[in-house]
């Protein structure tokens, strides 16, 4: 038979009753066992944790706040900061591609007024030339023939002019018939036309008429620069045969360039002369400022776009070249919009979120993720299309935070 004589005192009646129930259960399971549990304090020590657990202990579950919780230590480590939705000026930008072209008076081709052969070349590609500077000498039999024909035409013109004056006097005195007068007049007009045509050609070649009339012919004539600029094309060589249709060289004035922009017809209504244009070369980050000068009124059949024209900056450092390609941003107008820094946005799948501050508990910040609709992005800020969003939000350091939980 087994018996237990409890001697310690318990502060809690509940603990004492629990112990006695455990001992009674043990005795019921082993009614015939002969054992003496001594010393009793050792048994109590072994059962003490069970008794304490079964006692009147109370479980505490403090309620955690809902949302994304960040500590001040995280703020300092990731350089986070709070902010608000800001009002900023956003530009309405129209994208366009452009090509640098000379103004109509900024490019000139040089042609030979009379056929001949290239006898001398006084310039080279890329050379800066001044207006009326000698470029190319052209000679050949055609040059001599024109001077010969001019002298003959001059002699014939003078003779027929004298004859016409004689016949005109007789006609006024009713000595000759009107038919003879008309014949003399027609002959003079024909000779005058031939003489003046040859005279103009000699002047175009730069010849002195008085020298040619005296029989002192020029073996060559010199072509001169019609404008000041840079020789951009020179596809000729010595001995090259040329005629009126052959363009010997091209001169471009680098200070008289413009940009031809291709704009979608749907954007044409937003364009006005004087609007700012930002220009940038391909594979270059530097931006140059120009302004819109003209807008076309028809669609270009080749590009299916509207042609608009913009001026170029006059900076010598830019060194723009004809037929160079540029990317352009036309500033149509500016809008006052609500925006947040790009660093405040969190992208989750196809959605964007910002973290709005709910409350601050000691050294902790509790945020709620708010889904937002975004618009334009400019200069580190993103336009918000949510009109009711307000309050403090995480303006920096939101990137990388998980809002899907």
mmCIF file of C-alpha atoms in Angstrom:
data_model
loop_
_atom_site.group_PDB
_atom_site.id
_atom_site.type_symbol
_atom_site.label_atom_id
_atom_site.label_comp_id
_atom_site.label_asym_id
_atom_site.label_seq_id
_atom_site.Cartn_x
_atom_site.Cartn_y
_atom_site.Cartn_z
ATOM 1 C CA UNK A 1 0.000 0.000 0.000
ATOM 2 C CA UNK A 2 1.245 3.494 -0.826
ATOM 3 C CA UNK A 3 0.598 6.647 1.222
ATOM 4 C CA UNK A 4 1.630 10.237 1.006
ATOM 5 C CA UNK A 5 1.706 12.590 3.878
ATOM 6 C CA UNK A 6 1.913 16.137 2.554
ATOM 7 C CA UNK A 7 3.678 18.484 4.858
ATOM 8 C CA UNK A 8 4.516 21.661 2.904
ATOM 9 C CA UNK A 9 2.223 24.619 2.902
ATOM 10 C CA UNK A 10 0.986 26.045 -0.403
ATOM 11 C CA UNK A 11 0.142 29.583 -0.948
ATOM 12 C CA UNK A 12 -2.494 28.675 -3.507
ATOM 13 C CA UNK A 13 -5.388 26.389 -2.622
ATOM 14 C CA UNK A 14 -5.826 25.618 -6.258
ATOM 15 C CA UNK A 15 -2.259 24.337 -6.530
ATOM 16 C CA UNK A 16 -2.756 22.153 -3.441
ATOM 17 C CA UNK A 17 -5.958 20.625 -4.789
ATOM 18 C CA UNK A 18 -4.287 19.901 -8.140
ATOM 19 C CA UNK A 19 -1.467 18.094 -6.370
ATOM 20 C CA UNK A 20 -3.844 15.963 -4.305
ATOM 21 C CA UNK A 21 -5.795 15.014 -7.413
ATOM 22 C CA UNK A 22 -2.572 13.879 -9.119
ATOM 23 C CA UNK A 23 -1.546 11.770 -6.078
ATOM 24 C CA UNK A 24 -4.994 10.193 -5.799
ATOM 25 C CA UNK A 25 -4.918 9.287 -9.481
ATOM 26 C CA UNK A 26 -1.515 7.700 -9.039
ATOM 27 C CA UNK A 27 -2.747 5.662 -6.018
ATOM 28 C CA UNK A 28 -5.794 4.489 -7.907
ATOM 29 C CA UNK A 29 -3.623 3.119 -10.682
ATOM 30 C CA UNK A 30 -1.389 1.217 -8.262
ATOM 31 C CA UNK A 31 -3.614 0.115 -5.314
ATOM 32 C CA UNK A 32 -1.436 -2.844 -4.259
ATOM 33 C CA UNK A 33 1.946 -1.215 -4.538
ATOM 34 C CA UNK A 34 3.966 -0.874 -1.449
ATOM 35 C CA UNK A 35 5.990 2.269 -1.659
ATOM 36 C CA UNK A 36 6.825 5.116 0.512
ATOM 37 C CA UNK A 37 7.482 8.439 -1.177
ATOM 38 C CA UNK A 38 10.133 10.085 0.834
ATOM 39 C CA UNK A 39 11.242 12.656 1.214
ATOM 40 C CA UNK A 40 8.113 14.537 0.169
ATOM 41 C CA UNK A 41 9.924 17.844 -0.676
ATOM 42 C CA UNK A 42 11.664 16.155 -3.664
ATOM 43 C CA UNK A 43 8.292 15.164 -5.162
ATOM 44 C CA UNK A 44 6.987 18.673 -4.762
ATOM 45 C CA UNK A 45 10.013 20.093 -6.529
ATOM 46 C CA UNK A 46 9.439 17.763 -9.497
ATOM 47 C CA UNK A 47 5.742 18.626 -9.714
ATOM 48 C CA UNK A 48 6.191 22.358 -9.131
ATOM 49 C CA UNK A 49 6.420 23.382 -12.866
ATOM 50 C CA UNK A 50 3.246 21.406 -13.611
ATOM 51 C CA UNK A 51 1.434 23.005 -10.738
ATOM 52 C CA UNK A 52 2.504 26.484 -11.752
ATOM 53 C CA UNK A 53 1.384 25.894 -15.333
ATOM 54 C CA UNK A 54 -1.965 24.625 -14.214
ATOM 55 C CA UNK A 55 -2.429 27.447 -11.760
ATOM 56 C CA UNK A 56 -4.257 30.691 -12.293
ATOM 57 C CA UNK A 57 -1.541 32.154 -14.717
ATOM 58 C CA UNK A 58 -2.911 34.673 -17.211
ATOM 59 C CA UNK A 59 -1.723 34.741 -20.922
ATOM 60 C CA UNK A 60 -0.968 38.239 -22.329
ATOM 61 C CA UNK A 61 -1.265 38.833 -26.144
ATOM 62 C CA UNK A 62 -0.712 42.482 -26.861
ATOM 63 C CA UNK A 63 -2.456 43.521 -30.133
ATOM 64 C CA UNK A 64 0.034 44.354 -32.968
ATOM 65 C CA UNK A 65 -0.891 47.288 -35.263
ATOM 66 C CA UNK A 66 -1.826 46.388 -38.847
ATOM 67 C CA UNK A 67 0.185 47.685 -41.799
ATOM 68 C CA UNK A 68 3.847 48.022 -42.722
ATOM 69 C CA UNK A 69 5.954 48.857 -39.664
ATOM 70 C CA UNK A 70 9.304 50.593 -39.985
ATOM 71 C CA UNK A 71 11.606 51.538 -37.123
ATOM 72 C CA UNK A 72 13.721 54.619 -36.666
ATOM 73 C CA UNK A 73 16.777 52.403 -37.092
ATOM 74 C CA UNK A 74 15.524 51.415 -40.553
ATOM 75 C CA UNK A 75 14.874 55.075 -41.384
ATOM 76 C CA UNK A 76 18.451 55.967 -40.496
ATOM 77 C CA UNK A 77 20.033 52.953 -42.225
ATOM 78 C CA UNK A 78 18.193 53.457 -45.553
ATOM 79 C CA UNK A 79 18.114 57.278 -45.462
ATOM 80 C CA UNK A 80 14.336 57.258 -45.468
ATOM 81 C CA UNK A 81 12.303 60.419 -45.038
ATOM 82 C CA UNK A 82 8.695 61.486 -44.813
ATOM 83 C CA UNK A 83 7.026 63.891 -47.215
ATOM 84 C CA UNK A 84 3.739 64.902 -48.762
ATOM 85 C CA UNK A 85 2.142 65.092 -52.195
ATOM 86 C CA UNK A 86 3.614 68.203 -53.868
ATOM 87 C CA UNK A 87 2.277 70.607 -56.465
ATOM 88 C CA UNK A 88 4.732 70.909 -59.331
ATOM 89 C CA UNK A 89 4.823 72.262 -62.893
ATOM 90 C CA UNK A 90 4.843 69.498 -65.489
ATOM 91 C CA UNK A 91 5.500 70.087 -69.171
ATOM 92 C CA UNK A 92 3.322 68.826 -72.006
ATOM 93 C CA UNK A 93 6.038 67.468 -74.275
ATOM 94 C CA UNK A 94 5.623 66.488 -77.929
ATOM 95 C CA UNK A 95 8.277 64.069 -79.146
ATOM 96 C CA UNK A 96 9.681 64.526 -82.651
ATOM 97 C CA UNK A 97 12.616 63.525 -84.812
ATOM 98 C CA UNK A 98 14.509 66.178 -86.701
ATOM 99 C CA UNK A 99 17.058 66.733 -89.454
ATOM 100 C CA UNK A 100 19.307 69.770 -89.698
ATOM 101 C CA UNK A 101 18.866 71.565 -92.998
ATOM 102 C CA UNK A 102 20.161 74.870 -94.361
ATOM 103 C CA UNK A 103 17.792 77.791 -94.700
ATOM 104 C CA UNK A 104 16.879 78.520 -98.334
ATOM 105 C CA UNK A 105 19.488 81.288 -98.426
ATOM 106 C CA UNK A 106 22.005 79.259 -96.419
ATOM 107 C CA UNK A 107 23.059 76.826 -99.144
ATOM 108 C CA UNK A 108 24.236 77.472 -102.684
ATOM 109 C CA UNK A 109 25.283 75.270 -105.571
ATOM 110 C CA UNK A 110 27.820 76.445 -108.151
ATOM 111 C CA UNK A 111 27.213 75.640 -111.834
ATOM 112 C CA UNK A 112 29.064 76.517 -115.007
ATOM 113 C CA UNK A 113 27.166 79.059 -117.183
ATOM 114 C CA UNK A 114 29.058 77.856 -120.262
ATOM 115 C CA UNK A 115 30.241 74.277 -120.967
ATOM 116 C CA UNK A 116 33.942 73.576 -120.726
ATOM 117 C CA UNK A 117 36.731 71.726 -118.959
ATOM 118 C CA UNK A 118 38.025 72.232 -115.402
ATOM 119 C CA UNK A 119 41.392 73.951 -115.756
ATOM 120 C CA UNK A 120 42.125 74.864 -112.122
ATOM 121 C CA UNK A 121 40.612 74.274 -108.642
ATOM 122 C CA UNK A 122 41.310 76.877 -105.961
ATOM 123 C CA UNK A 123 39.453 75.266 -103.031
ATOM 124 C CA UNK A 124 38.920 71.985 -101.194
ATOM 125 C CA UNK A 125 36.251 70.222 -99.167
ATOM 126 C CA UNK A 126 35.607 71.759 -95.758
ATOM 127 C CA UNK A 127 37.270 75.040 -96.656
ATOM 128 C CA UNK A 128 35.707 78.262 -95.413
ATOM 129 C CA UNK A 129 35.192 80.644 -98.321
ATOM 130 C CA UNK A 130 33.992 84.212 -98.594
ATOM 131 C CA UNK A 131 31.488 85.601 -101.031
ATOM 132 C CA UNK A 132 33.045 86.286 -104.491
ATOM 133 C CA UNK A 133 36.135 84.194 -103.668
ATOM 134 C CA UNK A 134 37.634 82.384 -106.706
ATOM 135 C CA UNK A 135 36.825 78.672 -106.698
ATOM 136 C CA UNK A 136 37.251 77.004 -110.113
ATOM 137 C CA UNK A 137 38.623 77.971 -113.566
ATOM 138 C CA UNK A 138 36.782 76.630 -116.620
ATOM 139 C CA UNK A 139 38.144 76.757 -120.161
ATOM 140 C CA UNK A 140 37.879 75.116 -123.568
ATOM 141 C CA UNK A 141 36.777 75.809 -127.104
ATOM 142 C CA UNK A 142 33.247 76.671 -126.030
ATOM 143 C CA UNK A 143 34.591 79.620 -124.032
ATOM 144 C CA UNK A 144 36.454 80.968 -127.074
ATOM 145 C CA UNK A 145 33.472 80.351 -129.357
ATOM 146 C CA UNK A 146 31.193 82.404 -127.113
ATOM 147 C CA UNK A 147 33.547 85.371 -127.292
ATOM 148 C CA UNK A 148 33.820 85.031 -131.066
ATOM 149 C CA UNK A 149 30.080 84.817 -131.450
ATOM 150 C CA UNK A 150 29.664 87.859 -129.243
ATOM 151 C CA UNK A 151 31.975 89.992 -131.385
ATOM 152 C CA UNK A 152 30.174 88.884 -134.553
ATOM 153 C CA UNK A 153 26.777 89.528 -133.006
ATOM 154 C CA UNK A 154 27.905 92.951 -131.880
ATOM 155 C CA UNK A 155 29.063 93.875 -135.373
ATOM 156 C CA UNK A 156 25.842 92.630 -136.916
ATOM 157 C CA UNK A 157 23.760 94.474 -134.347
ATOM 158 C CA UNK A 158 25.533 97.748 -134.969
ATOM 159 C CA UNK A 159 25.116 97.362 -138.746
ATOM 160 C CA UNK A 160 21.427 96.507 -138.564
ATOM 161 C CA UNK A 161 20.821 99.291 -136.086
ATOM 162 C CA UNK A 162 22.322 101.801 -138.494
ATOM 163 C CA UNK A 163 20.287 100.353 -141.361
ATOM 164 C CA UNK A 164 17.090 100.542 -139.322
ATOM 165 C CA UNK A 165 17.704 104.178 -138.432
ATOM 166 C CA UNK A 166 18.194 104.991 -142.137
ATOM 167 C CA UNK A 167 15.022 103.152 -143.181
ATOM 168 C CA UNK A 168 13.069 104.735 -140.323
ATOM 169 C CA UNK A 169 14.026 108.217 -141.514
ATOM 170 C CA UNK A 170 12.970 107.424 -145.070
ATOM 171 C CA UNK A 171 9.739 105.868 -143.851
ATOM 172 C CA UNK A 172 8.889 108.971 -141.864
ATOM 173 C CA UNK A 173 9.457 110.991 -145.045
ATOM 174 C CA UNK A 174 7.218 108.565 -146.979
ATOM 175 C CA UNK A 175 10.087 107.569 -149.229
ATOM 176 C CA UNK A 176 10.010 103.821 -148.503
ATOM 177 C CA UNK A 177 7.112 101.522 -148.017
ATOM 178 C CA UNK A 178 5.998 100.288 -144.624
ATOM 179 C CA UNK A 179 6.933 96.735 -145.623
ATOM 180 C CA UNK A 180 10.595 97.650 -145.943
ATOM 181 C CA UNK A 181 10.452 99.457 -142.616
ATOM 182 C CA UNK A 182 9.003 96.384 -140.898
ATOM 183 C CA UNK A 183 11.688 94.161 -142.439
ATOM 184 C CA UNK A 184 14.473 96.380 -141.115
ATOM 185 C CA UNK A 185 12.854 96.526 -137.708
ATOM 186 C CA UNK A 186 12.548 92.712 -137.480
ATOM 187 C CA UNK A 187 16.175 92.196 -138.501
ATOM 188 C CA UNK A 188 17.313 94.645 -135.840
ATOM 189 C CA UNK A 189 15.242 92.962 -133.125
ATOM 190 C CA UNK A 190 16.674 89.550 -134.024
ATOM 191 C CA UNK A 191 20.241 90.829 -134.001
ATOM 192 C CA UNK A 192 19.618 92.671 -130.735
ATOM 193 C CA UNK A 193 18.336 89.491 -129.075
ATOM 194 C CA UNK A 194 21.364 87.456 -130.156
ATOM 195 C CA UNK A 195 23.760 90.210 -129.124
ATOM 196 C CA UNK A 196 22.213 90.696 -125.668
ATOM 197 C CA UNK A 197 22.112 86.946 -125.000
ATOM 198 C CA UNK A 198 25.804 86.550 -125.740
ATOM 199 C CA UNK A 199 26.582 89.714 -123.782
ATOM 200 C CA UNK A 200 24.878 88.342 -120.673
ATOM 201 C CA UNK A 201 26.779 85.055 -120.939
ATOM 202 C CA UNK A 202 30.093 86.906 -121.113
ATOM 203 C CA UNK A 203 29.098 88.967 -118.083
ATOM 204 C CA UNK A 204 28.157 85.744 -116.241
ATOM 205 C CA UNK A 205 31.647 84.447 -116.972
ATOM 206 C CA UNK A 206 33.090 87.633 -115.525
ATOM 207 C CA UNK A 207 34.571 88.916 -118.742
ATOM 208 C CA UNK A 208 35.221 92.547 -119.601
ATOM 209 C CA UNK A 209 33.126 93.365 -122.654
ATOM 210 C CA UNK A 210 35.466 96.134 -123.745
ATOM 211 C CA UNK A 211 38.416 93.724 -123.776
ATOM 212 C CA UNK A 212 36.511 91.103 -125.738
ATOM 213 C CA UNK A 213 35.238 93.694 -128.226
ATOM 214 C CA UNK A 214 38.829 94.602 -128.929
ATOM 215 C CA UNK A 215 39.611 90.970 -129.783
ATOM 216 C CA UNK A 216 41.511 90.182 -126.566
ATOM 217 C CA UNK A 217 39.818 86.931 -125.605
ATOM 218 C CA UNK A 218 39.904 85.132 -122.260
ATOM 219 C CA UNK A 219 41.147 81.502 -122.317
ATOM 220 C CA UNK A 220 39.200 80.598 -119.136
ATOM 221 C CA UNK A 221 36.594 82.025 -116.815
ATOM 222 C CA UNK A 222 36.525 81.800 -113.038
ATOM 223 C CA UNK A 223 33.591 80.656 -110.940
ATOM 224 C CA UNK A 224 33.228 82.547 -107.659
ATOM 225 C CA UNK A 225 31.481 81.806 -104.364
ATOM 226 C CA UNK A 226 27.905 83.159 -104.347
ATOM 227 C CA UNK A 227 27.716 83.142 -100.511
ATOM 228 C CA UNK A 228 29.993 82.943 -97.505
ATOM 229 C CA UNK A 229 30.198 79.467 -96.014
ATOM 230 C CA UNK A 230 31.926 76.116 -95.990
ATOM 231 C CA UNK A 231 32.439 73.917 -99.049
ATOM 232 C CA UNK A 232 30.387 70.836 -98.236
ATOM 233 C CA UNK A 233 30.631 69.054 -101.592
ATOM 234 C CA UNK A 234 33.309 69.158 -104.293
ATOM 235 C CA UNK A 235 32.890 66.184 -106.673
ATOM 236 C CA UNK A 236 35.148 67.463 -109.493
ATOM 237 C CA UNK A 237 38.752 67.116 -110.651
ATOM 238 C CA UNK A 238 41.043 68.679 -113.229
ATOM 239 C CA UNK A 239 39.951 68.016 -116.799
ATOM 240 C CA UNK A 240 36.393 67.275 -115.738
ATOM 241 C CA UNK A 241 33.882 68.188 -118.460
ATOM 242 C CA UNK A 242 31.052 70.347 -117.161
ATOM 243 C CA UNK A 243 27.897 71.952 -118.488
ATOM 244 C CA UNK A 244 25.036 74.079 -117.188
ATOM 245 C CA UNK A 245 23.357 71.084 -115.488
ATOM 246 C CA UNK A 246 26.472 69.968 -113.629
ATOM 247 C CA UNK A 247 26.752 71.138 -110.023
ATOM 248 C CA UNK A 248 30.459 71.641 -109.435
ATOM 249 C CA UNK A 249 30.347 72.240 -105.694
ATOM 250 C CA UNK A 250 28.060 73.118 -102.788
ATOM 251 C CA UNK A 251 28.565 75.824 -100.168
ATOM 252 C CA UNK A 252 26.731 75.747 -96.832
ATOM 253 C CA UNK A 253 26.587 78.617 -94.384
ATOM 254 C CA UNK A 254 26.756 77.034 -90.875
ATOM 255 C CA UNK A 255 25.171 80.110 -89.315
ATOM 256 C CA UNK A 256 22.036 79.677 -91.439
ATOM 257 C CA UNK A 257 20.785 76.227 -90.402
ATOM 258 C CA UNK A 258 17.397 75.081 -89.152
ATOM 259 C CA UNK A 259 15.823 71.848 -87.907
ATOM 260 C CA UNK A 260 13.056 70.172 -89.866
ATOM 261 C CA UNK A 261 10.876 68.245 -87.398
ATOM 262 C CA UNK A 262 8.453 65.446 -88.203
ATOM 263 C CA UNK A 263 5.350 65.734 -85.986
ATOM 264 C CA UNK A 264 2.318 63.442 -85.869
ATOM 265 C CA UNK A 265 -0.772 65.125 -87.351
ATOM 266 C CA UNK A 266 -2.647 64.541 -84.072
ATOM 267 C CA UNK A 267 -0.135 66.797 -82.254
ATOM 268 C CA UNK A 268 -0.093 69.582 -84.834
ATOM 269 C CA UNK A 269 -2.947 71.505 -83.161
ATOM 270 C CA UNK A 270 -0.789 71.955 -80.024
ATOM 271 C CA UNK A 271 2.065 73.637 -81.899
ATOM 272 C CA UNK A 272 2.632 77.398 -82.032
ATOM 273 C CA UNK A 273 5.579 79.461 -83.284
ATOM 274 C CA UNK A 274 7.824 80.540 -80.431
ATOM 275 C CA UNK A 275 7.468 77.376 -78.333
ATOM 276 C CA UNK A 276 10.658 76.079 -76.737
ATOM 277 C CA UNK A 277 12.337 73.061 -78.319
ATOM 278 C CA UNK A 278 14.930 70.878 -76.592
ATOM 279 C CA UNK A 279 17.309 69.281 -79.081
ATOM 280 C CA UNK A 280 19.687 66.407 -78.476
ATOM 281 C CA UNK A 281 22.071 64.545 -80.729
ATOM 282 C CA UNK A 282 21.838 60.779 -81.014
ATOM 283 C CA UNK A 283 23.976 59.076 -78.319
ATOM 284 C CA UNK A 284 24.609 62.412 -76.572
ATOM 285 C CA UNK A 285 23.226 63.660 -73.276
ATOM 286 C CA UNK A 286 23.789 67.404 -73.726
ATOM 287 C CA UNK A 287 20.601 69.321 -74.493
ATOM 288 C CA UNK A 288 20.462 72.395 -76.751
ATOM 289 C CA UNK A 289 17.648 74.950 -76.686
ATOM 290 C CA UNK A 290 15.881 76.216 -79.796
ATOM 291 C CA UNK A 291 12.459 77.611 -80.661
ATOM 292 C CA UNK A 292 9.714 76.711 -83.095
ATOM 293 C CA UNK A 293 9.696 79.020 -86.110
ATOM 294 C CA UNK A 294 7.115 77.582 -88.529
ATOM 295 C CA UNK A 295 4.504 74.817 -88.768
ATOM 296 C CA UNK A 296 3.524 73.148 -92.007
ATOM 297 C CA UNK A 297 -0.098 72.992 -93.161
ATOM 298 C CA UNK A 298 0.101 69.748 -95.133
ATOM 299 C CA UNK A 299 1.161 66.157 -94.560
ATOM 300 C CA UNK A 300 4.501 65.105 -96.005
ATOM 301 C CA UNK A 301 3.758 62.329 -98.500
ATOM 302 C CA UNK A 302 7.034 60.532 -97.730
ATOM 303 C CA UNK A 303 6.901 60.617 -93.907
ATOM 304 C CA UNK A 304 3.101 60.874 -93.375
ATOM 305 C CA UNK A 305 3.835 63.582 -90.806
ATOM 306 C CA UNK A 306 3.580 67.350 -90.457
ATOM 307 C CA UNK A 307 6.799 69.270 -91.099
ATOM 308 C CA UNK A 308 7.648 71.889 -88.485
ATOM 309 C CA UNK A 309 10.789 74.010 -88.327
ATOM 310 C CA UNK A 310 12.871 75.138 -85.363
ATOM 311 C CA UNK A 311 15.854 77.410 -84.925
ATOM 312 C CA UNK A 312 19.229 76.224 -83.674
ATOM 313 C CA UNK A 313 21.295 77.796 -80.875
ATOM 314 C CA UNK A 314 24.082 80.045 -82.060
ATOM 315 C CA UNK A 315 26.679 78.563 -79.687
ATOM 316 C CA UNK A 316 29.968 77.828 -81.431
ATOM 317 C CA UNK A 317 30.495 74.818 -79.177
ATOM 318 C CA UNK A 318 27.507 73.007 -80.683
ATOM 319 C CA UNK A 319 29.015 72.784 -84.207
ATOM 320 C CA UNK A 320 25.876 71.514 -85.886
ATOM 321 C CA UNK A 321 26.198 70.066 -89.385
ATOM 322 C CA UNK A 322 23.755 69.913 -92.258
ATOM 323 C CA UNK A 323 21.808 66.641 -92.613
ATOM 324 C CA UNK A 324 22.549 65.676 -88.990
ATOM 325 C CA UNK A 325 19.809 63.821 -87.091
ATOM 326 C CA UNK A 326 18.425 65.107 -83.774
ATOM 327 C CA UNK A 327 15.828 64.074 -81.200
ATOM 328 C CA UNK A 328 13.512 66.902 -80.189
ATOM 329 C CA UNK A 329 11.111 67.673 -77.341
ATOM 330 C CA UNK A 330 8.641 70.457 -78.155
ATOM 331 C CA UNK A 331 7.276 72.114 -75.001
ATOM 332 C CA UNK A 332 3.615 72.702 -75.884
ATOM 333 C CA UNK A 333 2.581 74.069 -72.438
ATOM 334 C CA UNK A 334 3.006 73.509 -68.685
ATOM 335 C CA UNK A 335 0.490 72.160 -66.148
ATOM 336 C CA UNK A 336 0.287 72.424 -62.339
ATOM 337 C CA UNK A 337 -0.102 68.834 -61.097
ATOM 338 C CA UNK A 338 0.103 66.796 -57.871
ATOM 339 C CA UNK A 339 3.233 64.664 -57.804
ATOM 340 C CA UNK A 340 5.482 62.580 -55.562
ATOM 341 C CA UNK A 341 9.185 61.742 -55.839
ATOM 342 C CA UNK A 342 9.963 58.682 -57.932
ATOM 343 C CA UNK A 343 11.539 57.133 -54.811
ATOM 344 C CA UNK A 344 8.140 57.138 -53.089
ATOM 345 C CA UNK A 345 6.645 54.658 -55.562
ATOM 346 C CA UNK A 346 6.585 50.895 -55.075
ATOM 347 C CA UNK A 347 5.870 48.764 -58.135
ATOM 348 C CA UNK A 348 4.032 45.510 -57.540
ATOM 349 C CA UNK A 349 3.189 43.584 -60.697
ATOM 350 C CA UNK A 350 1.369 46.138 -62.875
ATOM 351 C CA UNK A 351 0.322 48.413 -59.992
ATOM 352 C CA UNK A 352 1.995 51.259 -58.148
ATOM 353 C CA UNK A 353 1.703 51.994 -54.423
ATOM 354 C CA UNK A 354 2.733 54.682 -51.952
ATOM 355 C CA UNK A 355 3.030 54.201 -48.192
ATOM 356 C CA UNK A 356 0.777 56.608 -46.281
ATOM 357 C CA UNK A 357 1.620 57.161 -42.602
ATOM 358 C CA UNK A 358 -1.155 55.936 -40.284
ATOM 359 C CA UNK A 359 0.462 56.599 -36.907
ATOM 360 C CA UNK A 360 3.734 56.738 -35.045
ATOM 361 C CA UNK A 361 4.242 54.562 -31.948
ATOM 362 C CA UNK A 362 7.377 55.481 -30.006
ATOM 363 C CA UNK A 363 10.212 54.594 -32.397
ATOM 364 C CA UNK A 364 7.996 52.821 -34.932
ATOM 365 C CA UNK A 365 6.120 54.124 -37.986
ATOM 366 C CA UNK A 366 2.991 52.362 -39.208
ATOM 367 C CA UNK A 367 2.186 52.760 -42.919
ATOM 368 C CA UNK A 368 -0.694 51.669 -45.121
ATOM 369 C CA UNK A 369 -0.047 50.884 -48.804
ATOM 370 C CA UNK A 370 -2.317 52.891 -51.112
ATOM 371 C CA UNK A 371 -2.731 51.980 -54.770
ATOM 372 C CA UNK A 372 -2.171 55.007 -57.049
ATOM 373 C CA UNK A 373 -2.580 55.815 -60.714
ATOM 374 C CA UNK A 374 0.401 57.594 -62.253
ATOM 375 C CA UNK A 375 0.822 59.910 -65.207
ATOM 376 C CA UNK A 376 3.852 61.766 -66.552
ATOM 377 C CA UNK A 377 7.358 61.479 -65.129
ATOM 378 C CA UNK A 378 9.714 64.440 -65.217
ATOM 379 C CA UNK A 379 12.835 65.487 -63.324
ATOM 380 C CA UNK A 380 12.577 62.849 -60.601
ATOM 381 C CA UNK A 381 8.844 63.288 -59.921
ATOM 382 C CA UNK A 382 5.785 61.314 -61.006
ATOM 383 C CA UNK A 383 2.336 62.781 -61.576
ATOM 384 C CA UNK A 384 -0.444 61.302 -59.430
ATOM 385 C CA UNK A 385 -3.924 60.946 -60.878
ATOM 386 C CA UNK A 386 -5.515 60.238 -57.472
ATOM 387 C CA UNK A 387 -7.191 63.511 -56.453
ATOM 388 C CA UNK A 388 -7.964 62.536 -52.816
ATOM 389 C CA UNK A 389 -4.585 61.258 -51.645
ATOM 390 C CA UNK A 390 -3.299 63.382 -48.741
ATOM 391 C CA UNK A 391 -1.305 63.195 -45.530
ATOM 392 C CA UNK A 392 2.281 62.248 -44.841
ATOM 393 C CA UNK A 393 3.868 59.449 -46.833
ATOM 394 C CA UNK A 394 7.218 57.752 -47.224
ATOM 395 C CA UNK A 395 8.858 60.063 -49.748
ATOM 396 C CA UNK A 396 12.243 58.346 -49.938
ATOM 397 C CA UNK A 397 13.406 54.786 -49.419
ATOM 398 C CA UNK A 398 10.219 52.966 -50.410
ATOM 399 C CA UNK A 399 11.909 51.024 -53.205
ATOM 400 C CA UNK A 400 12.281 47.359 -52.345
ATOM 401 C CA UNK A 401 9.566 47.232 -49.669
ATOM 402 C CA UNK A 402 6.998 44.461 -50.052
ATOM 403 C CA UNK A 403 3.365 45.590 -50.157
ATOM 404 C CA UNK A 404 1.902 42.241 -51.230
ATOM 405 C CA UNK A 405 1.484 40.908 -47.652
#
